[in-house]
Amino acid sequence: MKKLFSKKKAMTDKIQVYSPIDGKCVPLEQVKDPVFSDGSMGYGCAIIPSSQEIYSPISGKIASIFPTNHALGIIGDNGEELLLHVGVNTVELEGVGFIPYVKRNEHVEMGTLLLKIDLELIKQKGYDPDVILILLNSNRYEQIEVVPKMTKRGEALFPLKLKT
């Protein structure tokens, strides 16, 4: 009898998180919402967007998509738990200006189109359009350092290193 073994991807101690959108990367402290800026949700950064398409910053499974499509969660192939949240108080738009391209439980590769936003509409309605990226399980990783810089979709944002 032949045995079948499934290979499970080994967790690595170094993981790279990539930019999900073009724009200016800034530290979380600059986000105009204390829920994010105080760091209590986890390490991360915000990107002041200059484009409208948001791509996956890692490979993994879509764990959740908010009904208003302004935020989604990804569980990475290496165990990282990321929240992508578009804007401050944009939940009040009730989904207007957000078009999802993925579904819950779908596996995505880094660079997969996740969401399209109507950047001008978000701004016209008076909302801050920052694309906020939070590592929800930050306690597993060494502190990250976010250096303000212009970034393009797919560029390395910051590495994650498991705590020893």
CSV table of C-alpha atoms in Angstrom, one decimal, residues 16-151:
chain,number,residue,atom,x,y,z
A,16,GLN,CA,9.0,39.8,3.9
A,17,VAL,CA,5.9,42.0,3.8
A,18,TYR,CA,5.4,43.9,0.5
A,19,SER,CA,3.7,47.1,-0.4
A,20,PRO,CA,0.0,46.6,-1.3
A,21,ILE,CA,-0.3,49.9,-3.2
A,22,ASP,CA,1.6,52.9,-4.6
A,23,GLY,CA,2.0,55.8,-2.2
A,24,LYS,CA,4.0,57.1,0.8
A,25,CYS,CA,4.6,54.7,3.6
A,26,VAL,CA,4.4,56.3,7.1
A,27,PRO,CA,4.6,54.9,10.6
A,28,LEU,CA,1.3,54.0,12.3
A,29,GLU,CA,1.7,56.9,14.8
A,30,GLN,CA,0.8,59.2,11.9
A,31,VAL,CA,-2.7,57.6,11.3
A,32,LYS,CA,-5.5,59.9,12.5
A,33,ASP,CA,-7.2,57.2,14.5
A,34,PRO,CA,-6.0,56.1,17.9
A,35,VAL,CA,-7.3,52.6,17.4
A,36,PHE,CA,-4.4,52.2,14.9
A,37,SER,CA,-1.9,54.9,15.8
A,38,ASP,CA,-1.3,53.8,19.4
A,39,GLY,CA,0.0,50.4,18.2
A,40,SER,CA,-2.3,48.4,20.5
A,41,MET,CA,-3.5,46.3,17.5
A,42,GLY,CA,0.0,45.5,16.5
A,43,TYR,CA,3.0,46.6,14.4
A,44,GLY,CA,2.5,48.0,11.0
A,45,CYS,CA,2.4,51.0,8.8
A,46,ALA,CA,0.1,53.2,6.7
A,47,ILE,CA,0.4,54.1,3.1
A,48,ILE,CA,-1.0,57.3,1.8
A,49,PRO,CA,-2.2,56.0,-1.5
A,50,SER,CA,-1.5,57.4,-4.9
A,51,SER,CA,-3.3,54.6,-6.8
A,52,GLN,CA,-6.6,52.8,-6.5
A,53,GLU,CA,-5.8,49.1,-6.6
A,54,ILE,CA,-4.7,47.2,-3.5
A,55,TYR,CA,-2.7,44.0,-3.9
A,56,SER,CA,-1.9,41.2,-1.4
A,57,PRO,CA,1.3,42.1,0.6
A,58,ILE,CA,1.9,38.4,1.3
A,59,SER,CA,0.8,34.9,0.1
A,60,GLY,CA,-1.9,33.3,2.3
A,61,LYS,CA,-5.6,32.8,2.8
A,62,ILE,CA,-8.2,35.5,3.0
A,63,ALA,CA,-9.5,35.0,6.5
A,64,SER,CA,-12.1,37.7,6.5
A,65,ILE,CA,-13.7,40.5,4.5
A,66,PHE,CA,-15.7,43.2,6.2
A,67,PRO,CA,-19.3,43.5,4.8
A,68,THR,CA,-18.5,47.1,3.8
A,69,ASN,CA,-15.4,45.9,1.9
A,70,HIS,CA,-13.1,48.5,3.5
A,71,ALA,CA,-11.0,46.0,5.4
A,72,LEU,CA,-9.9,42.4,5.1
A,73,GLY,CA,-7.7,39.9,7.0
A,74,ILE,CA,-5.1,37.6,5.6
A,75,ILE,CA,-3.4,34.6,7.3
A,76,GLY,CA,-0.1,34.3,5.6
A,77,ASP,CA,1.5,31.0,4.6
A,78,ASN,CA,4.1,31.5,7.3
A,79,GLY,CA,1.5,32.2,10.1
A,80,GLU,CA,1.5,36.0,9.9
A,81,GLU,CA,-1.9,37.6,10.5
A,82,LEU,CA,-2.4,40.8,8.6
A,83,LEU,CA,-5.2,43.3,8.6
A,84,LEU,CA,-5.6,45.6,5.6
A,85,HIS,CA,-7.8,48.5,6.5
A,86,VAL,CA,-8.6,51.3,4.0
A,87,GLY,CA,-9.2,54.7,5.5
A,88,VAL,CA,-10.3,56.2,8.8
A,89,ASN,CA,-14.0,55.8,9.5
A,90,THR,CA,-14.7,54.6,6.0
A,91,VAL,CA,-17.0,52.0,7.4
A,92,GLU,CA,-19.5,54.8,7.3
A,93,LEU,CA,-19.4,54.7,3.5
A,94,GLU,CA,-21.2,51.3,3.8
A,95,GLY,CA,-19.2,49.8,0.9
A,96,VAL,CA,-19.6,52.6,-1.5
A,97,GLY,CA,-16.3,53.1,-3.3
A,98,PHE,CA,-14.9,49.6,-2.5
A,99,ILE,CA,-14.8,46.7,-5.0
A,100,PRO,CA,-13.5,43.4,-3.7
A,101,TYR,CA,-11.7,41.0,-6.1
A,102,VAL,CA,-11.3,38.1,-3.6
A,103,LYS,CA,-13.6,36.0,-1.4
A,104,ARG,CA,-13.2,34.7,2.2
A,105,ASN,CA,-11.1,31.5,2.4
A,106,GLU,CA,-9.6,32.1,-1.0
A,107,HIS,CA,-5.8,31.5,-1.2
A,108,VAL,CA,-3.9,34.4,-2.8
A,109,GLU,CA,-0.3,34.9,-3.8
A,110,MET,CA,1.6,38.0,-3.0
A,111,GLY,CA,0.6,40.5,-5.7
A,112,THR,CA,-2.9,39.3,-6.2
A,113,LEU,CA,-5.4,42.1,-6.7
A,114,LEU,CA,-7.6,42.3,-3.6
A,115,LEU,CA,-9.6,45.4,-3.7
A,116,LYS,CA,-10.2,48.5,-5.9
A,117,ILE,CA,-11.0,51.8,-4.1
A,118,ASP,CA,-12.5,55.0,-5.5
A,119,LEU,CA,-9.8,57.2,-4.0
A,120,GLU,CA,-11.4,60.5,-5.2
A,121,LEU,CA,-14.8,59.5,-3.8
A,122,ILE,CA,-13.3,58.7,-0.4
A,123,LYS,CA,-11.5,62.0,-0.3
A,124,GLN,CA,-14.6,64.0,-1.6
A,125,LYS,CA,-16.7,62.5,1.2
A,126,GLY,CA,-14.1,63.8,3.7
A,127,TYR,CA,-12.4,60.5,4.7
A,128,ASP,CA,-8.7,59.9,5.2
A,129,PRO,CA,-7.8,57.2,2.6
A,130,ASP,CA,-4.7,55.8,4.3
A,131,VAL,CA,-4.2,52.1,3.6
A,132,ILE,CA,-3.4,50.7,7.0
A,133,LEU,CA,-1.4,47.5,7.3
A,134,ILE,CA,-1.4,45.8,10.8
A,135,LEU,CA,0.4,42.7,11.9
A,136,LEU,CA,-2.3,41.4,14.4
A,137,ASN,CA,0.0,38.7,15.9
A,138,SER,CA,2.9,41.1,16.4
A,139,ASN,CA,3.8,39.4,19.7
A,140,ARG,CA,5.4,36.6,17.7
A,141,TYR,CA,7.8,39.0,15.9
A,142,GLU,CA,10.6,41.4,16.7
A,143,GLN,CA,9.6,45.1,16.5
A,144,ILE,CA,9.6,46.4,13.0
A,145,GLU,CA,11.0,49.8,12.0
A,146,VAL,CA,9.0,51.8,9.5
A,147,VAL,CA,11.0,54.4,7.6
A,148,PRO,CA,8.8,57.0,5.8
A,149,LYS,CA,9.4,56.6,2.0
A,150,MET,CA,7.7,56.5,-1.3
A,151,THR,CA,6.8,53.0,-2.3
